[in-house]
């Protein structure tokens, strides 16, 4: 059993008739993902990559038994499609697109919480469970089955860590992109709790970035709830201090959001800090992770 | 998109928040005319998008036309924290009794707007929040519900504000919230909201604004303002925006092209161990041959560049197409500085082949550190 | 407040709903100019706030300037269901393939907006709803959630609309909903939304509008429109609005003044058993001496009035003060027709005393029927 | 025990410092209503009719133990005050003012439903429970204690019916104004159910008007759920089509909401139709109501 994607998963692709949607559907199918259909309103009845296209999510659910959805929908249409998907009873949603207004994200987040939907993104590479499938854009060749969980704010950095590990035959139980927006649909501690509970995961890597407080909150979760070893890397040490944008954010966050604050919080919580991605190999050896 | 102070004050005014009489001047003559209409003393405020403007000399009170001419002349020829002063806001001088701070931002972790008020307005508000957090009241608002006067009164009562002032301050805070929502702001701040010695303007005056609009919402927010792109002072950063990538100009001499912000930052951090990055360039998910050609062009605009490091993944991006753009630029412009590339993921073999044919040093191992070590070798960094 | 068709079309246009080329003419010359710009054939539509205008001859298609002159002249001198025609809407003639109905109203029982769509557009929508309810699709919307394109598509698919037409019709319906919310409408209706034979205007055209704005929200809805009061054609009803009461002009000769709408309607019904009410006047909760003086003045403006019946309760209203106004009017204008009053509640004795002193026939028993029996006696009704 | 108002009720008056608020507070106190204080933001600390005025509802609840509130607040401020009152934990709210935008009423109604608050109005004369107290503007002298329940859309017509009955020594268990707006905070069937369940009520009079569908829905409730005798009077038989008769809700649109449709529904459901108010006396005699 993998995290989030397992043998019961049946994936639909929203925006399947678009260029990215159709290309990524092909990659997902090649990776062995159980994709069962796609949605583009007004294009129901056509076929893309051998899959049926439906006008509405409700119809797709009815015809295919879909229970998971990955979005390649233009940013302006994501909110509408999200509501439609939740209303159709889908409980796992991955929002790949970027540039979605924060107000829309806040609405989606509240709706997902109210309806018991697990959603990732926006601006996420998605989820990849080696050997089971992937929802999103992660390049499958870089991943290998195994027992390390990876959660990353950045798509490409998740590939980097998986690639480094896979080269040394250290496989992954699941790789999850949490999304890189100021507000995301599922917070980092909630994703961590999935890995902590997963029997197929022995250890977890958090790949964070400057900004926000997700990593600081994750540190609290690690200190209080986690028993599995955690390694953490925070990108952006040399990022120039952003042009200061008023005080409100700074007041709310306090000193949080810098690489230093995140590193300190994670280290105090008992996570192993990686100063550079390649150090993940030493951590794996030291923790006897294979 | 961060708005200028005067643009923010216009938004406040349309939202019904009391603001000072004012005008925007592009030169000293205009400033004199505006000041004449307002009446002396007036305050001159450099319109630069940077914090700590006041401490850097960007705000001057003048009491006569002569003083104004002198001060405006100096401001227009000065730089505030490295930024040129193109416009001055000329403002009436408020007769300050006391100051409040009101700010709204979005808290990423809760996904809610946070409303912050304090009696300690002005430039020291963050310091106050740190050393005396009880003097700063925060409220996490439910955006589906909204923010209503009774909630504003509850917050303001906790600052000890009572009677008539309570109602009018609550009114301003609710209007600030409405503007925050209407303009899809990430930050909306009145700092300070001045309580005047006289009852003029209802006794309150918002004398500075900070507003940042959500870039992702710019196309649906109706704003009579210059485009985002015209606000970018740095010519390279402006060109980056024109071609659709994120470009941050840095002080060094190693060009970086990455697909992905996290990877870009990590690459910068790794290179920064021994060399100085010239830039941070992140392509986003829209790589084409043409885009990477333009990225090369943009990175090469930096003079005295010693090398370029390319770090890309083929996930959503067709990196083999991007590679063609890189190589075409190299050939057309006869680029001679070393270019190191790490490119993994979908279409990786094809990408390597194209890049190698163009003279790029391709590293095929996963760790960026190994590719950067190759860069260090090539430019002789120890 | 019910808007004129042309005002509603302007709102539709600003909401991004496709509308015909059109102009509003106050006379035949203007209509000729507008028609010349649009090109013949054009449709002339009398701007009167009444249903069934088309069947009453208020809509005419003309194909030449001569026809227009003839038709417009007749329309301007006609009355449509008793209302004068002050303005004509001159519209391009749509090349109709088929019609849809889209309407939004508020359902009082659920407290929700109801969105209604049907393929049977035009004047017969109510009839369709009655005889073939399956052809009319209703959706009760959660106003806290809003109404989104996916919901619109779901409704329209149930009408059998597919492919490209589905998306553009859904877009119109969502825009209609947004206008409904923005303008705090009680009713917003496109009837019909025409599907054109050609792809012009995206293939759709909203060729009639019905919009009614919530009177209680008029002061916060930004509408560049003439005031409510200027829309009232009946001079007595207009005066009623001026003095702040509800006045409905009826055909009879017995004046009625009541405090409370329910009581007023009941009074009208009881009097109507044997006599014909001249009006329905309801004071609302703001009775003062001055107001009732003005109410008397207004009721007395009706010629050939035979009697006045006053039915008021002292709950929120100080009826003793009102009584002074009635009596002052009677004295100053030497009113001789019989006035019967029933006045109960707070300050009732004081009220009776004042009214009796002014010559009013006061009935102190609770049933209005008893007081009305007295009225019947006084005017000799059997 | 009366309906809604009983010995545990402690009423606050919102907008108590206004002209109508203070006058009606005096009338409520004279009628023996347990009014414990009032609210006007910014005027906390003053005294009106011998009662303490507070700046906020929360403060009033804390200081006086208030659990019911009656509104004499200007229409533009009602929504804000309503939210404040619900948040302060008050479970019975009477909204007397008229001219409140329907959009605000819809919001209040949804909030009351979500928070389990019983609210009446807008445009209601309120509630009067003879011998216990009143919240609102009903003139106390017209009412007498007894066993008939009255629900009315119109304030003055509720006085009319109570007056007719009281003159003949037929008292009332409670008189409730449901509110005369197009949307009201509690629907007629829900108010009927209170009377059906009340041991102190033997029979119920519904006083309705043209417009809306409350009476039609009440007929369904009567047919399905009510055992007590019901009489109904509907005002507006002679109201012209499409004209607003004073109340925002009293307007006939199409076939729905006519007197005929209401009368037919109620009669079919088993209610006794009163063609004129005075007929209520015959109904009382026939049903042996005293």
Short mmCIF file of C-alpha atoms in Angstrom, two decimals, chain B residues 44 83 87 136 201-202 222 230 240 266 288 330 354 379:
data_model
loop_
_atom_site.label_atom_id
_atom_site.label_comp_id
_atom_site.label_asym_id
_atom_site.label_seq_id
_atom_site.Cartn_x
_atom_site.Cartn_y
_atom_site.Cartn_z
CA UNK B 44 7.48 65.71 1.01
CA UNK B 83 16.32 53.49 -5.83
CA UNK B 87 7.95 61.19 -7.75
CA UNK B 136 -0.39 44.26 19.46
CA UNK B 201 -11.79 64.75 8.85
CA UNK B 202 -13.69 63.04 11.65
CA UNK B 222 -9.87 46.65 -11.58
CA UNK B 230 6.64 49.60 -15.50
CA UNK B 240 12.99 38.86 -17.26
CA UNK B 266 19.59 25.40 -3.89
CA UNK B 288 10.38 26.21 -25.14
CA UNK B 330 25.79 29.67 -28.23
CA UNK B 354 21.96 18.37 -28.03
CA UNK B 379 36.57 28.52 -13.61
#
